[in-house]
């Protein structure tokens, strides 16, 4: 982004994340890189800002209180079909990456991501499929976690339907989902 643009000419980025510290730090870093940044802590606030301000870019957290980034994304794209959106998550999986790209994200990043990572993802022509798939084979625990995430995405985040599809008790599934993803 160029620092030579007047504030009114700088591209507007909508940053939606329910972690206030992360949001504040990333917004400040992106502002230093020549973007105007509006922040929201949830989907409804993001929609209100989007209607009023017409962002050029959006960075959405995948898992937030209320609607997820995957639910918010089509709503934003309905308002602004040319909007470039990056999904950002601390709970990355191949299933959610593929789902995000299918629903219209231009890219998908795993936390921790810095402002340079976000800018690179926003300005790339399309997501690089090689970055979505790890180069080392996954462990059985990671494969299980990926499978759960895929089935959860197929059932639009419905825990009960996912538990039935997986043949496990709902509470067992909830416990598994509360854990951080297995690295490998």
PDB file of C-alpha atoms in Angstrom:
ATOM      1  CA  UNK A   1       0.000   0.000   0.000  1.00  0.00           C
ATOM      2  CA  UNK A   2       1.204   3.505  -0.631  1.00  0.00           C
ATOM      3  CA  UNK A   3       1.818   6.096   2.072  1.00  0.00           C
ATOM      4  CA  UNK A   4       1.478   8.814  -0.592  1.00  0.00           C
ATOM      5  CA  UNK A   5      -2.314   8.549  -0.693  1.00  0.00           C
ATOM      6  CA  UNK A   6      -4.437  10.960   1.286  1.00  0.00           C
ATOM      7  CA  UNK A   7      -6.392   9.307   4.123  1.00  0.00           C
ATOM      8  CA  UNK A   8      -9.581   9.402   2.048  1.00  0.00           C
ATOM      9  CA  UNK A   9      -7.842   7.615  -0.837  1.00  0.00           C
ATOM     10  CA  UNK A  10      -6.316   4.847   1.288  1.00  0.00           C
ATOM     11  CA  UNK A  11      -8.044   1.476   0.888  1.00  0.00           C
ATOM     12  CA  UNK A  12     -10.430   0.565   3.711  1.00  0.00           C
ATOM     13  CA  UNK A  13     -10.016  -2.770   5.474  1.00  0.00           C
ATOM     14  CA  UNK A  14     -12.652  -4.246   7.766  1.00  0.00           C
ATOM     15  CA  UNK A  15     -11.016  -6.350  10.504  1.00  0.00           C
ATOM     16  CA  UNK A  16     -13.419  -8.653  12.357  1.00  0.00           C
ATOM     17  CA  UNK A  17     -12.095 -10.586  15.355  1.00  0.00           C
ATOM     18  CA  UNK A  18     -13.399 -11.127  18.874  1.00  0.00           C
ATOM     19  CA  UNK A  19      -9.929 -10.888  20.463  1.00  0.00           C
ATOM     20  CA  UNK A  20      -9.590  -7.168  21.322  1.00  0.00           C
ATOM     21  CA  UNK A  21      -5.819  -7.242  21.893  1.00  0.00           C
ATOM     22  CA  UNK A  22      -5.069  -9.052  18.635  1.00  0.00           C
ATOM     23  CA  UNK A  23      -7.473  -6.750  16.774  1.00  0.00           C
ATOM     24  CA  UNK A  24      -5.892  -3.584  18.177  1.00  0.00           C
ATOM     25  CA  UNK A  25      -2.317  -4.717  17.397  1.00  0.00           C
ATOM     26  CA  UNK A  26      -3.128  -5.912  13.852  1.00  0.00           C
ATOM     27  CA  UNK A  27      -5.214  -2.806  13.081  1.00  0.00           C
ATOM     28  CA  UNK A  28      -2.364  -0.528  14.159  1.00  0.00           C
ATOM     29  CA  UNK A  29       0.170  -2.489  12.080  1.00  0.00           C
ATOM     30  CA  UNK A  30      -2.075  -2.429   8.996  1.00  0.00           C
ATOM     31  CA  UNK A  31      -2.657   1.316   9.434  1.00  0.00           C
ATOM     32  CA  UNK A  32       1.107   1.851   9.388  1.00  0.00           C
ATOM     33  CA  UNK A  33       1.166   0.040   6.054  1.00  0.00           C
ATOM     34  CA  UNK A  34      -1.188   2.500   4.374  1.00  0.00           C
ATOM     35  CA  UNK A  35      -4.670   1.129   5.060  1.00  0.00           C
ATOM     36  CA  UNK A  36      -7.588   2.711   6.836  1.00  0.00           C
ATOM     37  CA  UNK A  37      -8.850   0.056   9.265  1.00  0.00           C
ATOM     38  CA  UNK A  38     -12.299  -0.333  10.777  1.00  0.00           C
ATOM     39  CA  UNK A  39     -12.678  -3.023  13.425  1.00  0.00           C
ATOM     40  CA  UNK A  40     -15.614  -5.086  14.625  1.00  0.00           C
ATOM     41  CA  UNK A  41     -15.837  -7.770  17.287  1.00  0.00           C
ATOM     42  CA  UNK A  42     -18.663  -9.726  15.672  1.00  0.00           C
ATOM     43  CA  UNK A  43     -20.735 -10.328  12.555  1.00  0.00           C
ATOM     44  CA  UNK A  44     -23.585  -7.898  13.232  1.00  0.00           C
ATOM     45  CA  UNK A  45     -21.245  -5.021  14.044  1.00  0.00           C
ATOM     46  CA  UNK A  46     -19.230  -5.889  10.912  1.00  0.00           C
ATOM     47  CA  UNK A  47     -22.339  -5.798   8.717  1.00  0.00           C
ATOM     48  CA  UNK A  48     -23.326  -2.407  10.117  1.00  0.00           C
ATOM     49  CA  UNK A  49     -19.861  -0.978   9.425  1.00  0.00           C
ATOM     50  CA  UNK A  50     -19.774  -2.555   5.948  1.00  0.00           C
ATOM     51  CA  UNK A  51     -23.130  -1.004   5.008  1.00  0.00           C
ATOM     52  CA  UNK A  52     -21.962   2.442   6.165  1.00  0.00           C
ATOM     53  CA  UNK A  53     -18.367   2.439   4.940  1.00  0.00           C
ATOM     54  CA  UNK A  54     -18.002   0.053   1.923  1.00  0.00           C
ATOM     55  CA  UNK A  55     -14.651  -1.640   2.647  1.00  0.00           C
ATOM     56  CA  UNK A  56     -12.192  -2.663  -0.060  1.00  0.00           C
ATOM     57  CA  UNK A  57     -10.839  -5.588   1.970  1.00  0.00           C
ATOM     58  CA  UNK A  58     -11.929  -7.700   4.924  1.00  0.00           C
ATOM     59  CA  UNK A  59     -10.084  -9.967   7.334  1.00  0.00           C
ATOM     60  CA  UNK A  60     -12.459 -12.259   9.233  1.00  0.00           C
ATOM     61  CA  UNK A  61     -11.762 -14.498  12.187  1.00  0.00           C
ATOM     62  CA  UNK A  62     -13.116 -17.980  11.572  1.00  0.00           C
ATOM     63  CA  UNK A  63     -14.406 -18.654  15.095  1.00  0.00           C
ATOM     64  CA  UNK A  64     -16.123 -15.813  16.923  1.00  0.00           C
ATOM     65  CA  UNK A  65     -19.010 -15.436  19.314  1.00  0.00           C
ATOM     66  CA  UNK A  66     -22.198 -15.514  17.261  1.00  0.00           C
ATOM     67  CA  UNK A  67     -21.809 -16.006  13.519  1.00  0.00           C
ATOM     68  CA  UNK A  68     -18.467 -17.357  12.321  1.00  0.00           C
ATOM     69  CA  UNK A  69     -16.338 -15.793   9.616  1.00  0.00           C
ATOM     70  CA  UNK A  70     -17.630 -18.444   7.188  1.00  0.00           C
ATOM     71  CA  UNK A  71     -21.213 -17.320   7.861  1.00  0.00           C
ATOM     72  CA  UNK A  72     -20.350 -13.613   7.687  1.00  0.00           C
ATOM     73  CA  UNK A  73     -18.360 -13.884   4.446  1.00  0.00           C
ATOM     74  CA  UNK A  74     -21.282 -14.593   2.034  1.00  0.00           C
ATOM     75  CA  UNK A  75     -23.274 -11.769   3.629  1.00  0.00           C
ATOM     76  CA  UNK A  76     -20.438  -9.325   2.960  1.00  0.00           C
ATOM     77  CA  UNK A  77     -19.938 -10.639  -0.571  1.00  0.00           C
ATOM     78  CA  UNK A  78     -23.649 -10.183  -1.246  1.00  0.00           C
ATOM     79  CA  UNK A  79     -23.246  -6.480  -0.422  1.00  0.00           C
ATOM     80  CA  UNK A  80     -19.911  -6.084  -2.227  1.00  0.00           C
ATOM     81  CA  UNK A  81     -19.127  -8.910  -4.701  1.00  0.00           C
ATOM     82  CA  UNK A  82     -15.641  -7.492  -5.432  1.00  0.00           C
ATOM     83  CA  UNK A  83     -14.618  -7.433  -1.754  1.00  0.00           C
ATOM     84  CA  UNK A  84     -11.370  -9.341  -1.139  1.00  0.00           C
ATOM     85  CA  UNK A  85     -11.667 -11.405   2.040  1.00  0.00           C
ATOM     86  CA  UNK A  86      -9.063 -13.325   4.027  1.00  0.00           C
ATOM     87  CA  UNK A  87     -10.163 -15.817   6.670  1.00  0.00           C
ATOM     88  CA  UNK A  88      -7.884 -15.838   9.701  1.00  0.00           C
ATOM     89  CA  UNK A  89      -7.970 -18.627  12.278  1.00  0.00           C
ATOM     90  CA  UNK A  90      -6.185 -20.195  15.192  1.00  0.00           C
ATOM     91  CA  UNK A  91      -7.967 -23.480  14.445  1.00  0.00           C
ATOM     92  CA  UNK A  92      -6.757 -24.256  10.958  1.00  0.00           C
ATOM     93  CA  UNK A  93      -7.766 -27.348   9.067  1.00  0.00           C
ATOM     94  CA  UNK A  94      -7.760 -28.331   5.435  1.00  0.00           C
ATOM     95  CA  UNK A  95     -11.552 -28.675   5.532  1.00  0.00           C
ATOM     96  CA  UNK A  96     -12.114 -25.114   6.750  1.00  0.00           C
ATOM     97  CA  UNK A  97      -9.504 -23.742   4.330  1.00  0.00           C
ATOM     98  CA  UNK A  98     -11.238 -25.424   1.394  1.00  0.00           C
ATOM     99  CA  UNK A  99     -14.660 -24.288   2.655  1.00  0.00           C
ATOM    100  CA  UNK A 100     -13.448 -20.692   3.028  1.00  0.00           C
ATOM    101  CA  UNK A 101     -12.075 -20.621  -0.528  1.00  0.00           C
ATOM    102  CA  UNK A 102     -15.269 -22.233  -1.894  1.00  0.00           C
ATOM    103  CA  UNK A 103     -17.391 -19.582  -0.172  1.00  0.00           C
ATOM    104  CA  UNK A 104     -15.395 -16.748  -1.710  1.00  0.00           C
ATOM    105  CA  UNK A 105     -12.338 -16.003   0.425  1.00  0.00           C
ATOM    106  CA  UNK A 106      -9.323 -14.920  -1.588  1.00  0.00           C
ATOM    107  CA  UNK A 107      -7.065 -16.537   0.996  1.00  0.00           C
ATOM    108  CA  UNK A 108      -6.859 -18.315   4.355  1.00  0.00           C
ATOM    109  CA  UNK A 109      -4.269 -17.655   7.076  1.00  0.00           C
ATOM    110  CA  UNK A 110      -3.402 -19.412  10.301  1.00  0.00           C
ATOM    111  CA  UNK A 111      -2.740 -17.405  13.454  1.00  0.00           C
ATOM    112  CA  UNK A 112      -0.367 -16.108  14.458  1.00  0.00           C
ATOM    113  CA  UNK A 113      -0.264 -13.988  11.324  1.00  0.00           C
ATOM    114  CA  UNK A 114       1.261 -10.542  11.157  1.00  0.00           C
ATOM    115  CA  UNK A 115       0.327  -7.514   9.067  1.00  0.00           C
ATOM    116  CA  UNK A 116       2.747  -8.475   6.290  1.00  0.00           C
ATOM    117  CA  UNK A 117       1.171 -11.954   6.055  1.00  0.00           C
ATOM    118  CA  UNK A 118      -2.292 -10.372   5.854  1.00  0.00           C
ATOM    119  CA  UNK A 119      -1.240  -7.908   3.135  1.00  0.00           C
ATOM    120  CA  UNK A 120       0.422 -10.655   1.112  1.00  0.00           C
ATOM    121  CA  UNK A 121      -2.720 -12.790   1.385  1.00  0.00           C
ATOM    122  CA  UNK A 122      -4.991  -9.887   0.393  1.00  0.00           C
ATOM    123  CA  UNK A 123      -2.882  -8.824  -2.573  1.00  0.00           C
ATOM    124  CA  UNK A 124      -2.215 -12.295  -3.994  1.00  0.00           C
ATOM    125  CA  UNK A 125      -4.260 -13.158  -7.045  1.00  0.00           C
ATOM    126  CA  UNK A 126      -5.576 -16.375  -5.515  1.00  0.00           C
ATOM    127  CA  UNK A 127      -4.923 -18.745  -2.654  1.00  0.00           C
ATOM    128  CA  UNK A 128      -1.940 -21.009  -3.128  1.00  0.00           C
ATOM    129  CA  UNK A 129      -3.239 -24.568  -2.726  1.00  0.00           C
ATOM    130  CA  UNK A 130       0.266 -25.739  -1.777  1.00  0.00           C
ATOM    131  CA  UNK A 131       0.137 -23.638   1.385  1.00  0.00           C
ATOM    132  CA  UNK A 132      -3.162 -25.225   2.413  1.00  0.00           C
ATOM    133  CA  UNK A 133      -1.737 -28.752   2.508  1.00  0.00           C
ATOM    134  CA  UNK A 134       1.182 -29.575   4.827  1.00  0.00           C
ATOM    135  CA  UNK A 135       4.279 -31.136   3.253  1.00  0.00           C
ATOM    136  CA  UNK A 136       4.726 -33.724   6.050  1.00  0.00           C
ATOM    137  CA  UNK A 137       2.240 -36.564   6.626  1.00  0.00           C
ATOM    138  CA  UNK A 138      -0.284 -35.992   9.394  1.00  0.00           C
ATOM    139  CA  UNK A 139      -0.483 -38.023  12.581  1.00  0.00           C
ATOM    140  CA  UNK A 140      -3.550 -40.139  13.306  1.00  0.00           C
ATOM    141  CA  UNK A 141      -4.670 -37.557  15.890  1.00  0.00           C
ATOM    142  CA  UNK A 142      -4.374 -34.772  13.320  1.00  0.00           C
ATOM    143  CA  UNK A 143      -6.232 -36.838  10.715  1.00  0.00           C
ATOM    144  CA  UNK A 144      -9.037 -37.398  13.222  1.00  0.00           C
ATOM    145  CA  UNK A 145      -9.175 -33.671  13.965  1.00  0.00           C
ATOM    146  CA  UNK A 146      -9.261 -32.860  10.221  1.00  0.00           C
ATOM    147  CA  UNK A 147     -12.063 -35.381   9.682  1.00  0.00           C
ATOM    148  CA  UNK A 148     -14.117 -33.880  12.519  1.00  0.00           C
ATOM    149  CA  UNK A 149     -13.612 -30.398  11.040  1.00  0.00           C
ATOM    150  CA  UNK A 150     -14.694 -31.592   7.579  1.00  0.00           C
ATOM    151  CA  UNK A 151     -17.851 -33.263   8.921  1.00  0.00           C
ATOM    152  CA  UNK A 152     -18.591 -30.186  11.047  1.00  0.00           C
ATOM    153  CA  UNK A 153     -18.278 -27.971   7.941  1.00  0.00           C
ATOM    154  CA  UNK A 154     -20.579 -30.335   6.003  1.00  0.00           C
ATOM    155  CA  UNK A 155     -23.207 -29.857   8.721  1.00  0.00           C
ATOM    156  CA  UNK A 156     -22.801 -26.050   8.793  1.00  0.00           C
ATOM    157  CA  UNK A 157     -21.357 -26.073  12.310  1.00  0.00           C
ATOM    158  CA  UNK A 158     -24.279 -27.987  13.833  1.00  0.00           C
ATOM    159  CA  UNK A 159     -22.740 -29.944  16.727  1.00  0.00           C
ATOM    160  CA  UNK A 160     -25.661 -32.348  17.182  1.00  0.00           C
ATOM    161  CA  UNK A 161     -25.847 -33.261  13.489  1.00  0.00           C
ATOM    162  CA  UNK A 162     -22.068 -33.657  13.328  1.00  0.00           C
ATOM    163  CA  UNK A 163     -22.033 -35.928  16.391  1.00  0.00           C
ATOM    164  CA  UNK A 164     -24.743 -38.103  14.836  1.00  0.00           C
ATOM    165  CA  UNK A 165     -22.832 -38.284  11.541  1.00  0.00           C
ATOM    166  CA  UNK A 166     -19.646 -39.272  13.378  1.00  0.00           C
ATOM    167  CA  UNK A 167     -21.443 -41.774  15.594  1.00  0.00           C
ATOM    168  CA  UNK A 168     -20.263 -40.167  18.815  1.00  0.00           C
ATOM    169  CA  UNK A 169     -21.905 -38.565  21.809  1.00  0.00           C
ATOM    170  CA  UNK A 170     -22.491 -34.822  21.503  1.00  0.00           C
ATOM    171  CA  UNK A 171     -20.512 -34.055  24.690  1.00  0.00           C
ATOM    172  CA  UNK A 172     -17.560 -36.092  23.440  1.00  0.00           C
ATOM    173  CA  UNK A 173     -17.540 -34.071  20.234  1.00  0.00           C
ATOM    174  CA  UNK A 174     -17.785 -30.801  22.180  1.00  0.00           C
ATOM    175  CA  UNK A 175     -14.759 -31.795  24.292  1.00  0.00           C
ATOM    176  CA  UNK A 176     -12.764 -32.628  21.167  1.00  0.00           C
ATOM    177  CA  UNK A 177     -13.699 -29.302  19.568  1.00  0.00           C
ATOM    178  CA  UNK A 178     -12.616 -27.335  22.641  1.00  0.00           C
ATOM    179  CA  UNK A 179      -9.069 -28.662  22.376  1.00  0.00           C
ATOM    180  CA  UNK A 180      -6.463 -26.922  20.286  1.00  0.00           C
ATOM    181  CA  UNK A 181      -5.748 -28.700  17.001  1.00  0.00           C
ATOM    182  CA  UNK A 182      -2.984 -31.280  17.007  1.00  0.00           C
ATOM    183  CA  UNK A 183       0.062 -29.822  15.239  1.00  0.00           C
ATOM    184  CA  UNK A 184       0.931 -32.882  13.133  1.00  0.00           C
TER     185      UNK A 184
END
